[in-house]
PDB file of C-alpha atoms in Angstrom:
ATOM      1  CA  MET V 640    -214.645-235.425 179.752  1.00 39.00           C
ATOM      2  CA  ASP V 641    -217.770-233.816 178.285  1.00 39.00           C
ATOM      3  CA  GLY V 642    -218.244-230.165 177.355  1.00 36.00           C
ATOM      4  CA  SER V 643    -219.523-229.236 180.827  1.00 36.00           C
ATOM      5  CA  LYS V 644    -216.239-230.181 182.430  1.00 56.00           C
ATOM      6  CA  VAL V 645    -213.237-227.918 182.773  1.00 64.00           C
ATOM      7  CA  SER V 646    -210.152-229.088 180.858  1.00 71.00           C
ATOM      8  CA  ASN V 647    -206.561-228.740 181.960  1.00 74.00           C
ATOM      9  CA  LYS V 648    -205.988-226.371 179.018  1.00 82.00           C
ATOM     10  CA  ASN V 649    -208.637-224.080 180.474  1.00 91.00           C
ATOM     11  CA  LEU V 650    -206.644-223.951 183.716  1.00 94.00           C
ATOM     12  CA  VAL V 651    -203.482-223.059 181.779  1.00 94.00           C
ATOM     13  CA  ASP V 652    -205.323-220.258 179.976  1.00 94.00           C
ATOM     14  CA  LEU V 653    -206.676-218.956 183.284  1.00 96.00           C
ATOM     15  CA  ILE V 654    -203.271-218.832 184.988  1.00 96.00           C
ATOM     16  CA  LYS V 655    -201.170-217.420 182.116  1.00 95.00           C
ATOM     17  CA  PRO V 656    -202.443-213.805 182.348  1.00 95.00           C
ATOM     18  CA  LEU V 657    -201.802-213.778 186.109  1.00 96.00           C
ATOM     19  CA  VAL V 658    -198.097-214.713 186.106  1.00 94.00           C
ATOM     20  CA  SER V 659    -195.253-212.958 184.336  1.00 90.00           C
ATOM     21  CA  GLU V 660    -192.036-213.847 186.172  1.00 91.00           C
ATOM     22  CA  ASP V 661    -190.600-217.166 187.293  1.00 93.00           C
ATOM     23  CA  GLY V 662    -191.113-218.223 190.898  1.00 91.00           C
ATOM     24  CA  PHE V 663    -193.947-218.111 193.389  1.00 92.00           C
ATOM     25  CA  CYS V 664    -196.128-214.999 193.547  1.00 93.00           C
ATOM     26  CA  ASP V 665    -198.698-214.004 196.146  1.00 94.00           C
ATOM     27  CA  THR V 666    -202.280-213.435 195.058  1.00 96.00           C
ATOM     28  CA  LEU V 667    -205.341-211.505 196.198  1.00 95.00           C
ATOM     29  CA  ILE V 668    -206.417-214.543 198.250  1.00 97.00           C
ATOM     30  CA  ALA V 669    -204.575-215.366 201.474  1.00 94.00           C
ATOM     31  CA  ASN V 670    -202.619-218.666 201.450  1.00 94.00           C
ATOM     32  CA  VAL V 671    -202.862-218.941 197.659  1.00 97.00           C
ATOM     33  CA  ARG V 672    -199.822-218.444 195.419  1.00 96.00           C
ATOM     34  CA  LEU V 673    -199.298-218.983 191.709  1.00 97.00           C
ATOM     35  CA  MET V 674    -196.138-220.585 190.356  1.00 95.00           C
ATOM     36  CA  LYS V 675    -194.262-220.392 187.075  1.00 95.00           C
ATOM     37  CA  CYS V 676    -190.963-221.821 185.853  1.00 95.00           C
ATOM     38  CA  ALA V 677    -189.869-221.365 182.236  1.00 95.00           C
ATOM     39  CA  LYS V 678    -186.842-223.653 182.357  1.00 94.00           C
ATOM     40  CA  SER V 679    -185.908-227.097 183.625  1.00 94.00           C
ATOM     41  CA  LEU V 680    -184.163-227.204 186.995  1.00 93.00           C
ATOM     42  CA  PRO V 681    -181.844-229.989 188.151  1.00 93.00           C
ATOM     43  CA  ARG V 682    -182.528-232.127 191.183  1.00 91.00           C
ATOM     44  CA  MET V 683    -182.017-229.985 194.283  1.00 89.00           C
ATOM     45  CA  PRO V 684    -182.838-230.092 198.002  1.00 87.00           C
ATOM     46  CA  LEU V 685    -185.738-227.939 199.151  1.00 84.00           C
ATOM     47  CA  ILE V 686    -188.768-227.815 201.397  1.00 82.00           C
ATOM     48  CA  TYR V 687    -192.389-226.846 200.703  1.00 79.00           C
ATOM     49  CA  ARG V 688    -194.952-225.353 203.007  1.00 79.00           C
ATOM     50  CA  PRO V 689    -197.688-227.793 204.095  1.00 84.00           C
ATOM     51  CA  GLY V 690    -200.436-227.579 201.525  1.00 91.00           C
ATOM     52  CA  LEU V 691    -201.518-228.494 198.019  1.00 95.00           C
ATOM     53  CA  THR V 692    -199.294-227.940 194.976  1.00 94.00           C
ATOM     54  CA  ILE V 693    -201.449-228.189 191.857  1.00 95.00           C
ATOM     55  CA  ILE V 694    -199.624-228.538 188.536  1.00 94.00           C
ATOM     56  CA  VAL V 695    -201.586-227.547 185.406  1.00 94.00           C
ATOM     57  CA  GLN V 696    -198.646-227.570 182.961  1.00 94.00           C
ATOM     58  CA  GLY V 697    -195.150-229.042 183.187  1.00 94.00           C
ATOM     59  CA  GLN V 698    -193.759-231.734 185.448  1.00 94.00           C
ATOM     60  CA  LYS V 699    -191.971-232.139 188.753  1.00 94.00           C
ATOM     61  CA  ILE V 700    -190.431-235.220 190.337  1.00 94.00           C
ATOM     62  CA  GLY V 701    -189.911-235.304 194.074  1.00 91.00           C
ATOM     63  CA  TYR V 702    -187.388-237.661 195.656  1.00 91.00           C
ATOM     64  CA  LEU V 703    -188.063-238.706 199.244  1.00 86.00           C
ATOM     65  CA  GLY V 704    -185.898-241.573 200.425  1.00 80.00           C
ATOM     66  CA  ASP V 705    -186.569-244.450 198.014  1.00 82.00           C
ATOM     67  CA  ARG V 706    -189.784-242.854 196.755  1.00 86.00           C
ATOM     68  CA  GLU V 707    -190.184-240.988 193.466  1.00 91.00           C
ATOM     69  CA  ILE V 708    -193.192-238.687 193.525  1.00 92.00           C
ATOM     70  CA  HIS V 709    -194.351-237.569 190.072  1.00 92.00           C
ATOM     71  CA  TYR V 710    -196.669-234.596 190.020  1.00 90.00           C
ATOM     72  CA  ASN V 711    -197.271-233.304 186.545  1.00 89.00           C
ATOM     73  CA  SER V 712    -200.098-231.797 184.529  1.00 89.00           C
ATOM     74  CA  GLY V 713    -203.357-233.089 185.960  1.00 88.00           C
ATOM     75  CA  HIS V 714    -201.898-233.997 189.375  1.00 91.00           C
ATOM     76  CA  TYR V 715    -201.444-232.263 192.672  1.00 93.00           C
ATOM     77  CA  LEU V 716    -199.130-232.803 195.607  1.00 92.00           C
ATOM     78  CA  VAL V 717    -200.643-233.279 199.057  1.00 91.00           C
ATOM     79  CA  GLN V 718    -198.095-232.183 201.644  1.00 88.00           C
ATOM     80  CA  THR V 719    -199.002-232.331 205.318  1.00 82.00           C
ATOM     81  CA  LEU V 720    -195.643-231.183 206.721  1.00 77.00           C
ATOM     82  CA  PRO V 721    -192.749-228.973 205.563  1.00 76.00           C
ATOM     83  CA  LEU V 722    -190.759-232.060 204.622  1.00 79.00           C
ATOM     84  CA  PRO V 723    -187.149-231.870 203.331  1.00 84.00           C
ATOM     85  CA  PHE V 724    -186.896-233.597 199.955  1.00 87.00           C
ATOM     86  CA  GLU V 725    -185.257-233.194 196.543  1.00 89.00           C
ATOM     87  CA  CYS V 726    -187.061-231.975 193.463  1.00 92.00           C
ATOM     88  CA  GLU V 727    -186.457-231.916 189.707  1.00 94.00           C
ATOM     89  CA  THR V 728    -188.422-229.611 187.390  1.00 94.00           C
ATOM     90  CA  PHE V 729    -189.173-230.113 183.696  1.00 95.00           C
ATOM     91  CA  ALA V 730    -190.254-227.006 181.779  1.00 95.00           C
ATOM     92  CA  SER V 731    -189.353-224.713 178.856  1.00 95.00           C
ATOM     93  CA  GLN V 732    -189.980-221.209 177.522  1.00 94.00           C
ATOM     94  CA  GLN V 733    -192.545-222.656 175.108  1.00 94.00           C
ATOM     95  CA  GLU V 734    -194.322-224.657 177.826  1.00 94.00           C
ATOM     96  CA  PRO V 735    -193.469-223.229 181.254  1.00 95.00           C
ATOM     97  CA  LEU V 736    -194.449-225.068 184.376  1.00 95.00           C
ATOM     98  CA  LEU V 737    -197.611-223.459 185.780  1.00 96.00           C
ATOM     99  CA  GLY V 738    -199.447-224.215 188.968  1.00 95.00           C
ATOM    100  CA  VAL V 739    -201.194-223.135 192.136  1.00 96.00           C
ATOM    101  CA  SER V 740    -199.920-223.514 195.689  1.00 95.00           C
ATOM    102  CA  ILE V 741    -202.440-223.486 198.556  1.00 96.00           C
ATOM    103  CA  ASP V 742    -201.190-223.419 202.136  1.00 93.00           C
ATOM    104  CA  ILE V 743    -203.152-225.532 204.595  1.00 89.00           C
ATOM    105  CA  ASP V 744    -204.844-223.474 207.296  1.00 88.00           C
ATOM    106  CA  PRO V 745    -205.171-225.784 210.362  1.00 83.00           C
ATOM    107  CA  VAL V 746    -208.341-223.974 211.497  1.00 86.00           C
ATOM    108  CA  LEU V 747    -210.019-224.398 208.118  1.00 88.00           C
ATOM    109  CA  LEU V 748    -208.933-228.037 207.958  1.00 88.00           C
ATOM    110  CA  SER V 749    -210.411-228.678 211.405  1.00 85.00           C
ATOM    111  CA  GLU V 750    -213.711-227.153 210.304  1.00 88.00           C
ATOM    112  CA  LEU V 751    -213.858-229.426 207.263  1.00 89.00           C
ATOM    113  CA  VAL V 752    -213.079-232.619 209.166  1.00 85.00           C
ATOM    114  CA  SER V 753    -215.969-234.135 211.109  1.00 67.00           C
ATOM    115  CA  ALA V 754    -215.846-234.595 214.864  1.00 46.00           C
ATOM    116  CA  PRO V 755    -213.448-237.364 216.006  1.00 48.00           C
ATOM    117  CA  SER V 756    -216.375-239.405 217.335  1.00 42.00           C
ATOM    118  CA  GLU V 757    -217.737-239.607 213.793  1.00 43.00           C
ATOM    119  CA  GLU V 758    -214.481-240.207 211.934  1.00 56.00           C
ATOM    120  CA  LYS V 759    -212.163-243.184 211.942  1.00 59.00           C
ATOM    121  CA  LEU V 760    -209.113-243.408 209.736  1.00 57.00           C
ATOM    122  CA  ASN V 761    -208.572-246.504 207.612  1.00 58.00           C
ATOM    123  CA  GLN V 762    -205.438-247.977 209.210  1.00 56.00           C
ATOM    124  CA  SER V 763    -204.995-250.553 206.415  1.00 54.00           C
ATOM    125  CA  ILE V 764    -203.952-247.843 203.921  1.00 57.00           C
ATOM    126  CA  SER V 765    -200.477-246.270 203.890  1.00 60.00           C
ATOM    127  CA  TYR V 766    -200.475-242.503 204.292  1.00 66.00           C
ATOM    128  CA  PHE V 767    -197.517-240.256 203.616  1.00 74.00           C
ATOM    129  CA  PRO V 768    -196.816-236.604 204.411  1.00 77.00           C
ATOM    130  CA  MET V 769    -196.141-236.144 200.669  1.00 85.00           C
ATOM    131  CA  SER V 770    -198.134-237.840 197.910  1.00 88.00           C
ATOM    132  CA  SER V 771    -199.180-237.137 194.326  1.00 92.00           C
ATOM    133  CA  VAL V 772    -202.887-237.444 193.528  1.00 92.00           C
ATOM    134  CA  PRO V 773    -204.623-237.362 190.096  1.00 93.00           C
ATOM    135  CA  MET V 774    -207.071-234.472 189.794  1.00 93.00           C
ATOM    136  CA  SER V 775    -210.689-235.542 189.753  1.00 93.00           C
ATOM    137  CA  ASP V 776    -213.180-233.669 187.579  1.00 93.00           C
ATOM    138  CA  GLU V 777    -214.540-232.057 190.731  1.00 95.00           C
ATOM    139  CA  MET V 778    -211.071-230.900 191.787  1.00 95.00           C
ATOM    140  CA  VAL V 779    -210.382-229.413 188.339  1.00 95.00           C
ATOM    141  CA  GLU V 780    -213.634-227.473 188.493  1.00 95.00           C
ATOM    142  CA  SER V 781    -212.916-226.259 192.041  1.00 96.00           C
ATOM    143  CA  VAL V 782    -209.431-225.070 191.060  1.00 97.00           C
ATOM    144  CA  SER V 783    -210.919-223.328 188.022  1.00 96.00           C
ATOM    145  CA  ARG V 784    -213.353-221.382 190.207  1.00 97.00           C
ATOM    146  CA  LEU V 785    -210.503-220.439 192.552  1.00 97.00           C
ATOM    147  CA  ILE V 786    -208.303-219.100 189.723  1.00 97.00           C
ATOM    148  CA  LYS V 787    -211.244-217.253 188.137  1.00 97.00           C
ATOM    149  CA  ALA V 788    -211.716-215.421 191.443  1.00 97.00           C
ATOM    150  CA  LEU V 789    -208.136-214.112 191.151  1.00 97.00           C
ATOM    151  CA  HIS V 790    -209.092-212.255 187.956  1.00 97.00           C
ATOM    152  CA  ASP V 791    -211.441-209.956 189.865  1.00 96.00           C
ATOM    153  CA  PRO V 792    -210.415-208.193 193.128  1.00 96.00           C
ATOM    154  CA  TYR V 793    -214.007-207.977 194.378  1.00 97.00           C
ATOM    155  CA  THR V 794    -214.673-211.679 193.821  1.00 97.00           C
ATOM    156  CA  ALA V 795    -211.317-212.558 195.399  1.00 96.00           C
ATOM    157  CA  LYS V 796    -212.158-210.485 198.492  1.00 95.00           C
ATOM    158  CA  ILE V 797    -215.719-211.749 198.965  1.00 96.00           C
ATOM    159  CA  MET V 798    -215.521-215.336 197.686  1.00 96.00           C
ATOM    160  CA  GLY V 799    -211.805-216.165 197.879  1.00 96.00           C
ATOM    161  CA  GLN V 800    -211.784-218.164 201.103  1.00 95.00           C
ATOM    162  CA  SER V 801    -214.924-220.039 200.055  1.00 96.00           C
ATOM    163  CA  ARG V 802    -213.143-221.117 196.872  1.00 97.00           C
ATOM    164  CA  VAL V 803    -210.102-222.245 198.900  1.00 97.00           C
ATOM    165  CA  ARG V 804    -212.422-224.160 201.216  1.00 95.00           C
ATOM    166  CA  GLU V 805    -213.947-225.949 198.225  1.00 96.00           C
ATOM    167  CA  VAL V 806    -210.531-227.051 196.884  1.00 97.00           C
ATOM    168  CA  ILE V 807    -209.420-228.424 200.266  1.00 95.00           C
ATOM    169  CA  PHE V 808    -212.776-230.198 200.614  1.00 94.00           C
ATOM    170  CA  GLU V 809    -212.104-231.973 197.309  1.00 95.00           C
ATOM    171  CA  ALA V 810    -208.601-232.919 198.510  1.00 94.00           C
ATOM    172  CA  LEU V 811    -210.222-234.552 201.534  1.00 92.00           C
ATOM    173  CA  GLN V 812    -212.221-236.774 199.154  1.00 91.00           C
ATOM    174  CA  SER V 813    -209.019-238.012 197.449  1.00 89.00           C
ATOM    175  CA  PRO V 814    -207.160-241.281 198.181  1.00 84.00           C
ATOM    176  CA  GLN V 815    -204.814-239.309 200.452  1.00 84.00           C
ATOM    177  CA  GLY V 816    -207.604-237.405 202.192  1.00 85.00           C
ATOM    178  CA  ASP V 817    -207.003-239.333 205.399  1.00 80.00           C
ATOM    179  CA  ALA V 818    -203.431-238.008 205.493  1.00 80.00           C
ATOM    180  CA  LEU V 819    -205.016-234.562 205.909  1.00 85.00           C
ATOM    181  CA  ARG V 820    -207.608-235.846 208.393  1.00 82.00           C
ATOM    182  CA  ALA V 821    -204.817-237.376 210.467  1.00 75.00           C
ATOM    183  CA  LEU V 822    -203.542-233.877 211.214  1.00 76.00           C
ATOM    184  CA  VAL V 823    -206.794-233.228 213.038  1.00 76.00           C
ATOM    185  CA  LEU V 824    -207.952-236.606 214.339  1.00 72.00           C
ATOM    186  CA  ASN V 825    -204.690-237.829 215.938  1.00 64.00           C
ATOM    187  CA  GLN V 826    -205.329-241.499 215.198  1.00 61.00           C
ATOM    188  CA  GLY V 827    -202.877-244.276 214.370  1.00 70.00           C
ATOM    189  CA  ARG V 828    -199.136-244.487 213.796  1.00 78.00           C
ATOM    190  CA  PHE V 829    -199.155-241.937 210.979  1.00 75.00           C
ATOM    191  CA  SER V 830    -200.454-239.289 213.365  1.00 77.00           C
ATOM    192  CA  LEU V 831    -197.890-240.277 216.002  1.00 84.00           C
ATOM    193  CA  ILE V 832    -195.034-239.868 213.512  1.00 85.00           C
ATOM    194  CA  VAL V 833    -196.509-236.581 212.282  1.00 80.00           C
ATOM    195  CA  ASN V 834    -196.430-235.335 215.880  1.00 83.00           C
ATOM    196  CA  SER V 835    -192.781-236.422 216.150  1.00 88.00           C
ATOM    197  CA  LEU V 836    -191.958-234.541 212.947  1.00 85.00           C
ATOM    198  CA  LYS V 837    -193.611-231.422 214.325  1.00 83.00           C
ATOM    199  CA  GLN V 838    -191.552-231.795 217.483  1.00 86.00           C
ATOM    200  CA  LEU V 839    -188.322-231.931 215.465  1.00 88.00           C
ATOM    201  CA  HIS V 840    -189.266-228.697 213.703  1.00 84.00           C
ATOM    202  CA  LEU V 841    -189.520-227.038 217.106  1.00 84.00           C
ATOM    203  CA  GLN V 842    -186.172-228.406 218.320  1.00 83.00           C
ATOM    204  CA  LEU V 843    -183.769-227.426 215.542  1.00 85.00           C
ATOM    205  CA  ASP V 844    -181.348-225.757 217.957  1.00 86.00           C
ATOM    206  CA  GLN V 845    -181.635-228.418 220.663  1.00 88.00           C
ATOM    207  CA  GLU V 846    -180.111-231.824 221.270  1.00 88.00           C
ATOM    208  CA  VAL V 847    -182.545-234.512 220.186  1.00 88.00           C
ATOM    209  CA  ARG V 848    -182.722-238.029 221.625  1.00 91.00           C
ATOM    210  CA  VAL V 849    -184.421-240.604 219.430  1.00 92.00           C
ATOM    211  CA  GLU V 850    -185.193-242.639 222.552  1.00 94.00           C
ATOM    212  CA  GLN V 851    -187.267-239.751 223.890  1.00 92.00           C
ATOM    213  CA  LEU V 852    -189.096-239.324 220.588  1.00 92.00           C
ATOM    214  CA  ALA V 853    -189.917-243.054 220.589  1.00 93.00           C
ATOM    215  CA  GLU V 854    -191.138-242.873 224.172  1.00 93.00           C
ATOM    216  CA  ASP V 855    -193.346-239.868 223.377  1.00 90.00           C
ATOM    217  CA  ALA V 856    -194.815-241.836 220.455  1.00 89.00           C
ATOM    218  CA  ASN V 857    -195.379-244.849 222.737  1.00 90.00           C
ATOM    219  CA  MET V 858    -193.198-247.072 220.518  1.00 93.00           C
ATOM    220  CA  SER V 859    -190.035-249.063 220.948  1.00 94.00           C
ATOM    221  CA  VAL V 860    -186.952-247.436 219.429  1.00 93.00           C
ATOM    222  CA  SER V 861    -186.768-250.042 216.637  1.00 93.00           C
ATOM    223  CA  SER V 862    -190.477-249.689 215.819  1.00 93.00           C
ATOM    224  CA  PHE V 863    -190.208-245.900 215.869  1.00 93.00           C
ATOM    225  CA  HIS V 864    -187.225-245.980 213.486  1.00 92.00           C
ATOM    226  CA  HIS V 865    -189.117-248.282 211.102  1.00 90.00           C
ATOM    227  CA  HIS V 866    -192.310-246.208 210.980  1.00 88.00           C
ATOM    228  CA  PHE V 867    -190.455-242.886 210.889  1.00 89.00           C
ATOM    229  CA  LYS V 868    -188.333-243.935 207.882  1.00 87.00           C
ATOM    230  CA  ASN V 869    -191.343-245.415 206.106  1.00 83.00           C
ATOM    231  CA  ILE V 870    -193.191-242.090 206.375  1.00 82.00           C
ATOM    232  CA  ALA V 871    -190.411-239.463 206.226  1.00 82.00           C
ATOM    233  CA  GLY V 872    -188.025-241.303 203.903  1.00 82.00           C
ATOM    234  CA  SER V 873    -185.043-241.116 206.260  1.00 87.00           C
ATOM    235  CA  SER V 874    -184.003-241.824 209.829  1.00 91.00           C
ATOM    236  CA  PRO V 875    -184.942-239.258 212.516  1.00 91.00           C
ATOM    237  CA  LEU V 876    -181.379-237.896 212.777  1.00 91.00           C
ATOM    238  CA  GLN V 877    -180.961-237.693 208.973  1.00 91.00           C
ATOM    239  CA  TYR V 878    -184.262-235.846 208.772  1.00 89.00           C
ATOM    240  CA  LEU V 879    -183.181-233.419 211.498  1.00 91.00           C
ATOM    241  CA  LYS V 880    -179.847-232.723 209.752  1.00 92.00           C
ATOM    242  CA  ARG V 881    -181.573-231.911 206.448  1.00 90.00           C
ATOM    243  CA  LEU V 882    -184.057-229.700 208.234  1.00 90.00           C
ATOM    244  CA  ARG V 883    -181.256-227.805 209.981  1.00 92.00           C
ATOM    245  CA  LEU V 884    -179.347-227.282 206.732  1.00 92.00           C
ATOM    246  CA  LEU V 885    -182.408-226.003 204.875  1.00 89.00           C
ATOM    247  CA  LYS V 886    -183.160-223.614 207.749  1.00 89.00           C
ATOM    248  CA  ALA V 887    -179.517-222.500 207.566  1.00 91.00           C
ATOM    249  CA  GLN V 888    -179.871-221.834 203.826  1.00 89.00           C
ATOM    250  CA  MET V 889    -182.921-219.683 204.490  1.00 85.00           C
ATOM    251  CA  LEU V 890    -181.081-217.708 207.213  1.00 89.00           C
ATOM    252  CA  LEU V 891    -178.062-217.209 204.957  1.00 88.00           C
ATOM    253  CA  ASN V 892    -180.246-215.717 202.255  1.00 83.00           C
ATOM    254  CA  GLN V 893    -181.842-213.319 204.739  1.00 83.00           C
ATOM    255  CA  GLY V 894    -178.354-211.922 205.313  1.00 82.00           C
ATOM    256  CA  HIS V 895    -178.792-210.931 208.975  1.00 85.00           C
ATOM    257  CA  LEU V 896    -176.456-213.514 210.543  1.00 88.00           C
ATOM    258  CA  ASN V 897    -172.960-214.749 209.742  1.00 90.00           C
ATOM    259  CA  VAL V 898    -172.046-218.400 209.239  1.00 92.00           C
ATOM    260  CA  SER V 899    -170.964-218.929 212.867  1.00 92.00           C
ATOM    261  CA  GLN V 900    -174.200-217.456 214.222  1.00 92.00           C
ATOM    262  CA  ILE V 901    -176.310-219.529 211.842  1.00 93.00           C
ATOM    263  CA  SER V 902    -174.534-222.758 212.744  1.00 93.00           C
ATOM    264  CA  LEU V 903    -175.485-222.179 216.403  1.00 92.00           C
ATOM    265  CA  GLU V 904    -179.001-221.118 215.445  1.00 92.00           C
ATOM    266  CA  VAL V 905    -179.660-224.483 213.778  1.00 93.00           C
ATOM    267  CA  GLY V 906    -178.102-226.624 216.500  1.00 92.00           C
ATOM    268  CA  TYR V 907    -174.482-227.138 215.386  1.00 92.00           C
ATOM    269  CA  LYS V 908    -171.804-226.976 218.078  1.00 89.00           C
ATOM    270  CA  SER V 909    -168.989-226.828 215.493  1.00 91.00           C
ATOM    271  CA  VAL V 910    -169.002-224.280 212.660  1.00 92.00           C
ATOM    272  CA  HIS V 911    -166.502-226.434 210.766  1.00 93.00           C
ATOM    273  CA  GLN V 912    -168.815-229.454 210.896  1.00 94.00           C
ATOM    274  CA  PHE V 913    -171.692-227.218 209.824  1.00 94.00           C
ATOM    275  CA  SER V 914    -169.712-225.949 206.811  1.00 93.00           C
ATOM    276  CA  ARG V 915    -168.752-229.499 205.790  1.00 93.00           C
ATOM    277  CA  ASP V 916    -172.316-230.771 206.059  1.00 94.00           C
ATOM    278  CA  TYR V 917    -173.667-227.736 204.204  1.00 93.00           C
ATOM    279  CA  LYS V 918    -171.228-228.162 201.311  1.00 92.00           C
ATOM    280  CA  ARG V 919    -171.951-231.896 201.124  1.00 91.00           C
ATOM    281  CA  TYR V 920    -175.723-231.280 200.992  1.00 89.00           C
ATOM    282  CA  PHE V 921    -175.898-228.243 198.684  1.00 87.00           C
ATOM    283  CA  GLY V 922    -172.706-228.771 196.694  1.00 87.00           C
ATOM    284  CA  ALA V 923    -171.227-225.392 197.702  1.00 87.00           C
ATOM    285  CA  PRO V 924    -170.023-223.795 200.950  1.00 89.00           C
ATOM    286  CA  PRO V 925    -172.358-221.526 202.963  1.00 89.00           C
ATOM    287  CA  THR V 926    -172.976-218.359 200.946  1.00 73.00           C
ATOM    288  CA  LYS V 927    -175.741-215.862 200.334  1.00 53.00           C
ATOM    289  CA  ASP V 928    -176.680-217.314 196.970  1.00 48.00           C
ATOM    290  CA  LYS V 929    -180.285-216.771 195.980  1.00 45.00           C
ATOM    291  CA  LEU V 930    -182.564-219.741 196.537  1.00 42.00           C
ATOM    292  CA  ARG V 931    -183.635-221.520 193.356  1.00 44.00           C
ATOM    293  CA  GLU V 932    -186.946-222.618 194.873  1.00 45.00           C
ATOM    294  CA  ASP V 933    -189.298-221.372 197.584  1.00 46.00           C
ATOM    295  CA  THR V 934    -187.881-222.725 200.827  1.00 45.00           C
ATOM    296  CA  VAL V 935    -189.973-222.363 203.956  1.00 44.00           C
ATOM    297  CA  ILE V 936    -189.376-223.756 207.439  1.00 39.00           C
TER     298      ILE V 936
END
């Protein structure tokens, strides 16, 4: 990389003055958050908002079914759905994990993707709702301009969304750009499974029939199971259970409902079964313990 390019160290230096405490913090630009973690965290279940998670220092490993997703310094995570997975973080006081999280605005994404008549997804490539992508020089420079805008309130107000637009444009040029386009173009099996996943998120408190999901996707049940597991890393019912338990964890931490109310809210008919599943998944019974990561449904 020549002198005109932005280095990863430059990104670290740009973020450091903007973050003081561990966790995710909102910024002056809508849908943009900065992240810091000054210690390693063990593998734990969580869920991210759909968007881009850009790591400039430190390392994370995501576990989705049989897949290991490494996103460390110089990589970013493309996430098209709030997908339940497990994550391990590697960081220290001397070298804390630092990064930027950008939520995907469906309207902005639609504006950046050409009209369906002009776009056709490459069906020979496998797309996933969660993938790690190396940062191109252009992406590094776009992220640098975005972070620089956060140092000045006036620039953030006037130019902030333009800088976000530029970063998402660069993500669309990446090897997983079509995974983002699929959210708009509705082409191929990936898009059909994405629509099924969205449907599950809307039916947490309802009884779900896999046969109906397969029919809505215009697939046989066996074909639907195969493609769903290949993309989401688990069967439809396993995915739904994890989603319900993560939503339950979020509700518990809000503190407005008791365990019985929450079990009904996330679709459990038996509070005892809910408590057993919760303890098996999180390693502790339902409590109001503070979340160790940002969990969003």
